[in-house]
PDB file of C-alpha atoms in Angstrom:
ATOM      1  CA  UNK A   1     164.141 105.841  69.827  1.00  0.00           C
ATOM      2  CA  UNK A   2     163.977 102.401  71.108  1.00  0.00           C
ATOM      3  CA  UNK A   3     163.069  99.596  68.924  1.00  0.00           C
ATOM      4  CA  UNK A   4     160.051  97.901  70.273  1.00  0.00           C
ATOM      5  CA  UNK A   5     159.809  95.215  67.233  1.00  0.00           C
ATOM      6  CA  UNK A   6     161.764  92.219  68.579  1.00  0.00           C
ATOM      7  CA  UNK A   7     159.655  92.640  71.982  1.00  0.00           C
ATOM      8  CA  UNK A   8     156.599  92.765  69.859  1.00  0.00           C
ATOM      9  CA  UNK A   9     157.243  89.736  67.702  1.00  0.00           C
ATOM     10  CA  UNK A  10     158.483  87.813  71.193  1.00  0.00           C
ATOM     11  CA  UNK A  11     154.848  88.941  72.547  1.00  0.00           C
ATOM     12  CA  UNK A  12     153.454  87.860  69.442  1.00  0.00           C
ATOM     13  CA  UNK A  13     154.824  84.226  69.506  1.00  0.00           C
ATOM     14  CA  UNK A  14     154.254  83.899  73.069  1.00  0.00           C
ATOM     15  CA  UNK A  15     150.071  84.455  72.378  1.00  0.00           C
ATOM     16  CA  UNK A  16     150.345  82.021  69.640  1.00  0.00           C
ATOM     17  CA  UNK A  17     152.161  79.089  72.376  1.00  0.00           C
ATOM     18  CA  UNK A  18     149.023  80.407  74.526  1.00  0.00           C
ATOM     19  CA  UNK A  19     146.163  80.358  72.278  1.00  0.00           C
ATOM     20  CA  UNK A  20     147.646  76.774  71.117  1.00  0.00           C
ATOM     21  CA  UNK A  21     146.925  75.551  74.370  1.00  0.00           C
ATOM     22  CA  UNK A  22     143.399  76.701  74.355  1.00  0.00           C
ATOM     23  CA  UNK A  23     141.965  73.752  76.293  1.00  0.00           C
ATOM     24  CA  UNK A  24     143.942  74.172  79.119  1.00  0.00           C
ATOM     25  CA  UNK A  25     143.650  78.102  79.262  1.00  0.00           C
ATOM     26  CA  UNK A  26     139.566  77.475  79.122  1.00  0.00           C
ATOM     27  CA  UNK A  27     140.111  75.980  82.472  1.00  0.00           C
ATOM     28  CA  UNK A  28     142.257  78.505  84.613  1.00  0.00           C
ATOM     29  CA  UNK A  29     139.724  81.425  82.882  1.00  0.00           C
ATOM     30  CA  UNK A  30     140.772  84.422  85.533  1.00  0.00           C
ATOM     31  CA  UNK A  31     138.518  84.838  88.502  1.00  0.00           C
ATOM     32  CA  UNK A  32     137.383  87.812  90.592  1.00  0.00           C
ATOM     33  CA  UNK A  33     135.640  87.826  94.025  1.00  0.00           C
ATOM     34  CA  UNK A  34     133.350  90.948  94.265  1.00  0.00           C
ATOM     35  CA  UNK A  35     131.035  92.559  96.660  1.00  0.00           C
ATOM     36  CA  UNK A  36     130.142  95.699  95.188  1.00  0.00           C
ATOM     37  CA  UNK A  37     127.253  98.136  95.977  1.00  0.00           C
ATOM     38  CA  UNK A  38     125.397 100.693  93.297  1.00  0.00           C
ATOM     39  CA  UNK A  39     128.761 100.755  91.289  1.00  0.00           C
ATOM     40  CA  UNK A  40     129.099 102.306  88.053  1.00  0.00           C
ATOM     41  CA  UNK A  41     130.207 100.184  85.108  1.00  0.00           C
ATOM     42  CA  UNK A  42     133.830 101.734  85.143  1.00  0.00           C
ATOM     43  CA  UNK A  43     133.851 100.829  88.924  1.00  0.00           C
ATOM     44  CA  UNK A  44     133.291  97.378  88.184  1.00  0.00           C
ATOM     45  CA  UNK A  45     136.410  97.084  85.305  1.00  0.00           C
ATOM     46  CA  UNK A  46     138.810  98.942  87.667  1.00  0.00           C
ATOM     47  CA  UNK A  47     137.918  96.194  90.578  1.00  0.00           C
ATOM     48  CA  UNK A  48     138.134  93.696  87.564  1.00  0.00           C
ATOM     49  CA  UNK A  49     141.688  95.111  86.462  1.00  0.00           C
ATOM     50  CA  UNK A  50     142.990  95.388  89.840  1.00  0.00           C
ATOM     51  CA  UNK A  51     142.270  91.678  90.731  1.00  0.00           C
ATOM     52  CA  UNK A  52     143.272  90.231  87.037  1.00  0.00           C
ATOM     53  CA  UNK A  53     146.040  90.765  84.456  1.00  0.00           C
ATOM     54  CA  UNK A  54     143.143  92.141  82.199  1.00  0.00           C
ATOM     55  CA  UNK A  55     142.888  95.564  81.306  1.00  0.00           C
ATOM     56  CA  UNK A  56     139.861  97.178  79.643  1.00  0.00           C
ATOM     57  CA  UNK A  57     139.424  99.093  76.463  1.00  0.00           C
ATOM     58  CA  UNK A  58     136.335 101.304  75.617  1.00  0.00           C
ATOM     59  CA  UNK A  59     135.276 104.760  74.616  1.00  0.00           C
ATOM     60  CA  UNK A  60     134.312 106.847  77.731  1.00  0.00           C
ATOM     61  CA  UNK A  61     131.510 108.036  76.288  1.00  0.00           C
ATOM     62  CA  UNK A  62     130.030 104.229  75.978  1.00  0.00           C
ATOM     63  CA  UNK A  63     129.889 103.959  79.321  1.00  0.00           C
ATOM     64  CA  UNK A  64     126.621 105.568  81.079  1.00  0.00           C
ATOM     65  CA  UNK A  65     127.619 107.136  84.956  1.00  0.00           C
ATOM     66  CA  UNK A  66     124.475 105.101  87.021  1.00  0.00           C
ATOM     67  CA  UNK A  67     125.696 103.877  89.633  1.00  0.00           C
ATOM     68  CA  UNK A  68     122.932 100.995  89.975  1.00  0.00           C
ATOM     69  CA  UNK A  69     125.020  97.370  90.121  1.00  0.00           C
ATOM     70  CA  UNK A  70     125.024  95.338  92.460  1.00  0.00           C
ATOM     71  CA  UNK A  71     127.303  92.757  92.610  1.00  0.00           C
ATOM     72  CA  UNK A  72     128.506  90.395  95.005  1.00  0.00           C
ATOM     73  CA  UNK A  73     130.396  86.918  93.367  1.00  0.00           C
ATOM     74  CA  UNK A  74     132.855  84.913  94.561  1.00  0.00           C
ATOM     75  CA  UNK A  75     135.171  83.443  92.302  1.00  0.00           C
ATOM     76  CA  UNK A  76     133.523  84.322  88.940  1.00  0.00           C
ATOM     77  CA  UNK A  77     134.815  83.891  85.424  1.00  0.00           C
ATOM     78  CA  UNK A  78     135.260  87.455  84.284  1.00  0.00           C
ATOM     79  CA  UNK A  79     133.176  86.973  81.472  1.00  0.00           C
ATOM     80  CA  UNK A  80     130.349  85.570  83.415  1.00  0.00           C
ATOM     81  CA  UNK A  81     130.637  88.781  85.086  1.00  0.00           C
ATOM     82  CA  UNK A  82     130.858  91.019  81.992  1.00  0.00           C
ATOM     83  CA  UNK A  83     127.716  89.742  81.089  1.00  0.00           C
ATOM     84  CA  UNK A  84     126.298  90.732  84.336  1.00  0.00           C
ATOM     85  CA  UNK A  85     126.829  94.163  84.053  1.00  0.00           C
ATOM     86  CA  UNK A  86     126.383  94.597  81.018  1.00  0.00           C
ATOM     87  CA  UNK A  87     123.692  93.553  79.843  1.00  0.00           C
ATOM     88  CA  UNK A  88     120.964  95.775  79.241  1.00  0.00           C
ATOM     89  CA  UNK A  89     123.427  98.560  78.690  1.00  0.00           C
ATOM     90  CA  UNK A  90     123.381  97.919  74.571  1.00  0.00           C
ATOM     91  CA  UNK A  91     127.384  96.964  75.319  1.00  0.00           C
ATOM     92  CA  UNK A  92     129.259  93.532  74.503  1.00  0.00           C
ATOM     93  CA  UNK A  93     132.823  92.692  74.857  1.00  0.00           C
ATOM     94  CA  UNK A  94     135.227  90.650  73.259  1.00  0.00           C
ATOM     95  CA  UNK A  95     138.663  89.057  74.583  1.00  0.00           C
ATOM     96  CA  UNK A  96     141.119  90.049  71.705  1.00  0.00           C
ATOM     97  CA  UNK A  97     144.490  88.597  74.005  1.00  0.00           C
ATOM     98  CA  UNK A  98     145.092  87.366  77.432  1.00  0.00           C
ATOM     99  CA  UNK A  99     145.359  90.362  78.798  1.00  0.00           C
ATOM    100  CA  UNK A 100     143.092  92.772  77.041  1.00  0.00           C
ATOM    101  CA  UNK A 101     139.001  93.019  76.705  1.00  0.00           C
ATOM    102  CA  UNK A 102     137.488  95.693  74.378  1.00  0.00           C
ATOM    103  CA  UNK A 103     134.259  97.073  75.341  1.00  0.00           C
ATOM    104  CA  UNK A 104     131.922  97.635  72.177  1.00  0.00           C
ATOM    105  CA  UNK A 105     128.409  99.107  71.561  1.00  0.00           C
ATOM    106  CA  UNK A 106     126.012  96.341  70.898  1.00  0.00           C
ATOM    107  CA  UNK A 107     125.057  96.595  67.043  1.00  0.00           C
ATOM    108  CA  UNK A 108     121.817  94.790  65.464  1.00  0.00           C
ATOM    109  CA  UNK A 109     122.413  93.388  62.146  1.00  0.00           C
ATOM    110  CA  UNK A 110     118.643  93.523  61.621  1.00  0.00           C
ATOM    111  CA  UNK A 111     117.819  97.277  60.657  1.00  0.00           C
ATOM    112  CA  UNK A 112     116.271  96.367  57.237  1.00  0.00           C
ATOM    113  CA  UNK A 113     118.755  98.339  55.578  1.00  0.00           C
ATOM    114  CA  UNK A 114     119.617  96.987  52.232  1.00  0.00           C
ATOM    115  CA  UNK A 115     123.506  97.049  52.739  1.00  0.00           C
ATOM    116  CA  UNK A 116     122.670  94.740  55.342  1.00  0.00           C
ATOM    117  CA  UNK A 117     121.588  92.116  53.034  1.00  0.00           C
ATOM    118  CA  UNK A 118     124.621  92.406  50.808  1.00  0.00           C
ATOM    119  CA  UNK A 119     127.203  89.743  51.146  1.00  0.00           C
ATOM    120  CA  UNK A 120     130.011  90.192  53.571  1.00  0.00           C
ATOM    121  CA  UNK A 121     133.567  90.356  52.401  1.00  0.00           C
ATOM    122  CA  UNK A 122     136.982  90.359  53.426  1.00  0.00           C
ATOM    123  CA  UNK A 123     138.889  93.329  53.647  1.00  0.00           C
ATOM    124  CA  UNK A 124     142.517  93.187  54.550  1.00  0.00           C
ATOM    125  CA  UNK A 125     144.791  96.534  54.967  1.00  0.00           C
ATOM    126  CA  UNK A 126     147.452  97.820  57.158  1.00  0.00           C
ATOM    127  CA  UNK A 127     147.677 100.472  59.518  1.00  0.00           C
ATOM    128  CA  UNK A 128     150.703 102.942  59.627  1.00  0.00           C
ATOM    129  CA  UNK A 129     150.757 106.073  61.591  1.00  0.00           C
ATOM    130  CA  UNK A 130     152.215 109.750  59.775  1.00  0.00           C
ATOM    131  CA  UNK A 131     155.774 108.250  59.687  1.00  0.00           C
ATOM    132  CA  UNK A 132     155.058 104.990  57.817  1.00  0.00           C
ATOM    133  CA  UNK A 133     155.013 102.838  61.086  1.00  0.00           C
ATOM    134  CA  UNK A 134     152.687 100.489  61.667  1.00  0.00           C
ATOM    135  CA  UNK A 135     149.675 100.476  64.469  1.00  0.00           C
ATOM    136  CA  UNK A 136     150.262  97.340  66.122  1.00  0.00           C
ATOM    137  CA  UNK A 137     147.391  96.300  68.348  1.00  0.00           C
ATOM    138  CA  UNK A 138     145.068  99.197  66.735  1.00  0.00           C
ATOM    139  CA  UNK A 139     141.508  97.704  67.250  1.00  0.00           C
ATOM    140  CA  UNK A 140     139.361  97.629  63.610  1.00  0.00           C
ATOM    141  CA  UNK A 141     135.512  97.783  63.970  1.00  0.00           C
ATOM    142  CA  UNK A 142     132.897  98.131  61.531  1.00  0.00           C
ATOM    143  CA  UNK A 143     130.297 100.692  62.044  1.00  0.00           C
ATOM    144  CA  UNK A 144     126.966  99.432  62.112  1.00  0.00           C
ATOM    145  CA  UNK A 145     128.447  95.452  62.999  1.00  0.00           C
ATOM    146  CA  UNK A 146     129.920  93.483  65.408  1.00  0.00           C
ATOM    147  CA  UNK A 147     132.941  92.546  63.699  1.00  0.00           C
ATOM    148  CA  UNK A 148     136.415  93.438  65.501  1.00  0.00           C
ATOM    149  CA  UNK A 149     140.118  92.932  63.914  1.00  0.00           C
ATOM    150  CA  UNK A 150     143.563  93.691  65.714  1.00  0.00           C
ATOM    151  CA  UNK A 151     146.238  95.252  63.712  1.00  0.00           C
ATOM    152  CA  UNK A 152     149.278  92.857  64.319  1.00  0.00           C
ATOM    153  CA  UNK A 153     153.141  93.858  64.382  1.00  0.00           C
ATOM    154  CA  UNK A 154     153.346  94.756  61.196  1.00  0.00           C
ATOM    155  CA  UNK A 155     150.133  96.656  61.595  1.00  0.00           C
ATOM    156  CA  UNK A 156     147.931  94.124  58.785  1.00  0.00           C
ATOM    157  CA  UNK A 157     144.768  93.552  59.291  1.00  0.00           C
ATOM    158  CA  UNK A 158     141.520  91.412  58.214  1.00  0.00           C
ATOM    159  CA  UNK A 159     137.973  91.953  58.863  1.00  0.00           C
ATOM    160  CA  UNK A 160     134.531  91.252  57.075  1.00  0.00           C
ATOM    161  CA  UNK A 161     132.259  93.683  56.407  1.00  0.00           C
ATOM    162  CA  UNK A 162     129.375  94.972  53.632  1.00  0.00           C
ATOM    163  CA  UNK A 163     129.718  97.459  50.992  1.00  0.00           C
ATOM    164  CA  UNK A 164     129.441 101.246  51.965  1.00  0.00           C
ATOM    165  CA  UNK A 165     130.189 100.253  55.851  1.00  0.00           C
ATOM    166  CA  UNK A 166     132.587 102.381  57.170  1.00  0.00           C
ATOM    167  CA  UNK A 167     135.631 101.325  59.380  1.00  0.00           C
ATOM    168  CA  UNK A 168     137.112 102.692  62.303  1.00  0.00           C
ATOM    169  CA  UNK A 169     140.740 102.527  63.459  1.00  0.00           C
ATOM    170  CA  UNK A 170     141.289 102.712  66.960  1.00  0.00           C
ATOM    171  CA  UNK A 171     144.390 102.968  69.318  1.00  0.00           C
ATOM    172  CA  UNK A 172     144.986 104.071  73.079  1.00  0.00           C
ATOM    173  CA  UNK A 173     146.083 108.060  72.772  1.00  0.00           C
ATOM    174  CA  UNK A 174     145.058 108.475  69.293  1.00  0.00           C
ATOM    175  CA  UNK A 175     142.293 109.736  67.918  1.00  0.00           C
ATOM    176  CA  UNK A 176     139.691 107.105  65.979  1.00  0.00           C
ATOM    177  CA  UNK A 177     139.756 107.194  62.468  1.00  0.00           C
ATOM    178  CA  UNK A 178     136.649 106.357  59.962  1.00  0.00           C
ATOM    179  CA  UNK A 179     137.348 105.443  56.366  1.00  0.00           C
ATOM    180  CA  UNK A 180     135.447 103.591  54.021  1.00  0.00           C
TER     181      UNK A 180
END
């Protein structure tokens, strides 16, 4: 079995020289031209994937099968374009690298329910699969909020959330996992 690790960390410190140039990766924010008619929203992220480096991450089932948007942009910020379509869908997004965009179910922290009120706090853990390895790049949401976390190569993790949420783990080919 080949040992991804070294590749990982290499990946790892080459977001961190990214993300410390921050102002100058604001500016060259990927662009798509699109001219799209009564698309679905999973038409719109394969156009999006094919013309970018990003690639999209959702649950099919988020994602409703009306083919009603209408696009047509010419050199758009993807984000301005996420927005777009979906709003009014009860879906958000959020860029967790340079090359990856997770699709999320919009939540509303105002449903009067007294666990909302309680004070957020930090929860760190790690995420290994059956053999003891860890889960790096499983996502981390909290049911019921908008908070994400990304496991990172040695699969830790920190995210805020209430007492009595629950969490869900994540990961492409694996099934989610809730624990509180």
């Amino acid at each position: 079995m080949y040992n991804y690790r070294p590749f990982l960390k290499g990946i790892i410190i080459l977001v961190i020289m990214l993300l410390g140039g921050l102002g100058v990766r604001a500016q060259s924010t990927p662009a798509v031209t699109l001219d799209i008619k009564n698309a679905t929203v999973e038409t719109v992220l394969q156009r999006i994937e094919e013309q970018t480096q990003y690639r999209f991450s959702y649950q099919h089932s988020l994602l409703d099968k009306k083919a009603d948007i209408t696009l047509n942009v010419e050199n758009a910020p993807v984000t301005e374009v996420l927005g777009q379509i979906l709003s009014g869908r009860n879906l958000t997004f959020t860029v967790v690298s340079p090359k990856s965009i997770v699709i999320l179910k919009k939540t509303s922290d105002s449903s009067g329910a007294s666990s909302n009120k309680a004070p957020l706090k930090q929860i760190t853990g790690k995420v290994m699969d059956e053999n003891g390895e860890p889960l790096t790049g499983a996502s981390i949401t909290v049911d019921g909020g908008s908070a994400l976390a990304v496991a990172d190569i040695d699969g830790n993790f920190t995210i805020k959330a209430r007492p009595g949420q629950t969490l869900t783990v994540s990961m492409v080919g694996m099934y989610p996992v809730k624990f509180k």
